[in-house]
Amino acid sequence: MKILAIETSCDDTCAAVLENDCLLSNVISSQTDLHAKWGGVVPDIAKRAHMEKIEPVIAEALKCLNPSVNKSTSPLDPPSLKAMDGRSKRETLKNLSTEEIIDKLIKDIDVIAVTQGPGLAIALGVGVNKAKELAIKYNKKLIGVNHVEGHILANLIKNKLGKPDRKIEFPALAMTVSGGHTKLILVQNPSVPIEIGASPLEKRETFKKEIFNFKYTVVGETLDDAAGEALDKAAKMMGLGYPGGPIVERLAQMGDKNYLKLPRPLSTQKNFDYSFSGLKTSFYYQIKEWPKDKIGENLANLSASFQDAVFDSLLIKFKKAIEFYKPKTLLASGGVLANMELRKRLRKLAKEMKTPIFMPMKKEFNTDNAAMIGVVGYYKALRNEFVEDKEELDRNPRLNF
Ligand code: KG4
Ligand code: ZN
């Protein structure tokens, strides 16, 4: 099964092509530079950029299906023949418009998967409309995908060779941490008990059909800002660029995390919810009266202190939830997981809790991408969860589990 996946929920225009859950191409057109001077995502600018980039990005992703790229010529072919074969096929694409490239290559696609929500409404609309248009025009099956489920299953993206072949043991506990959401999600697989008592053949069939029937229960989430959003806002207060997370990470490496005393909100409460707005406010009031040069001299210390408070909060609740739900696998994902310090601390926690942890294999699988949307599309396709009336698929900015 070949899947074309599309993601436009925030400020990245993304398309990917997968063969089942194996990634063949992953294209991301980032709008970071367009939003940087405003210190955050500007919806109208995001929409315009998505509209401009959506077709070129899809065409670029589909190029992996061009025979010249994929064709495995026999080692017995004379070199000149191989070269000519590749060159002539490539040239047939060279003078085509993006629309014509899509028209030529989309025939090999079986399913189109698109992020339906949650996210920025007018940004989501661009991807959903394009997916609908292509699915109707070329008579492809269509699947709507939850962006947060995409982040969770980013852990299951395989390369062309089917690696890594990760097996999640259930129940699993997933932590997704990005600029838009911070959630702890219990992932169960209701199909597992069905296996018990079945004949070997039935068992295999059931396994094939049902094993990926994930059930998600949100057991904790932020009551206000997301963790990535808090890092971005703190960066803005220090006069740093956007997005702040990666800049704070770089500065924090050189700073003293005990420089500023900051709260770990809700950390003593029994629930698994987070809050980052109190932390942000405390940070603001502590540096509000500081002259600019004092902030400038202490950027590393301030970054280290703020980042440590955010990561402490994340880990305290994650640990509590692990102790309570006793998951067999831990999953972590989302844009903030691009942070090496957080990955290190999560690995240490997993070791302490004697539970294996999966984190996305590549940096670009942490932040928004369409590969993760394609993987969710793959599992949904296995369960025949296609959109019945393609015209009716609508964006859902508040889509939940
Ligand atoms: O998943 P994502 O690309 O988009 C959303 O779904 O929100 O996450 C973006 C967030 C931003 O807040 C950004 O500052 C944060 O992820 N981020 C990082 C790092 N790279 C991206 N935070 C900390 N360290 C990083 N290296
Ligand atoms: Zn995201």
mmCIF file of C-alpha atoms and ligand atoms in Angstrom, residues 7 9-10 12 118 147-148 150-151 176-181 334-335 366-369 372, ligand 2:
data_model
loop_
_atom_site.group_PDB
_atom_site.id
_atom_site.type_symbol
_atom_site.label_atom_id
_atom_site.label_comp_id
_atom_site.label_asym_id
_atom_site.label_seq_id
_atom_site.Cartn_x
_atom_site.Cartn_y
_atom_site.Cartn_z
ATOM 1 C CA GLU A 7 0.415 17.890 7.167
ATOM 2 C CA SER A 9 -1.525 22.031 11.068
ATOM 3 C CA CYS A 10 0.797 24.876 12.036
ATOM 4 C CA ASP A 12 5.330 23.664 8.306
ATOM 5 C CA PRO A 118 -5.942 19.717 16.199
ATOM 6 C CA HIS A 147 -2.024 15.273 14.680
ATOM 7 C CA VAL A 148 -1.261 14.176 18.266
ATOM 8 C CA GLY A 150 0.831 11.338 14.548
ATOM 9 C CA HIS A 151 3.353 12.549 17.133
ATOM 10 C CA THR A 176 3.896 14.267 23.646
ATOM 11 C CA VAL A 177 5.539 17.619 24.165
ATOM 12 C CA SER A 178 5.382 20.299 21.524
ATOM 13 C CA GLY A 179 4.493 23.926 20.920
ATOM 14 C CA GLY A 180 0.775 23.183 20.800
ATOM 15 C CA HIS A 181 0.287 20.330 23.280
ATOM 16 C CA GLY A 334 6.852 16.076 19.811
ATOM 17 C CA GLY A 335 8.960 19.084 18.872
ATOM 18 C CA ASN A 366 10.074 15.071 16.406
ATOM 19 C CA THR A 367 8.902 18.376 14.988
ATOM 20 C CA ASP A 368 5.914 18.510 12.641
ATOM 21 C CA ASN A 369 6.209 16.247 9.595
ATOM 22 C CA MET A 372 4.103 10.496 11.173
HETATM 23 ZN ZN ZN B 2 3.000 18.981 16.320
#
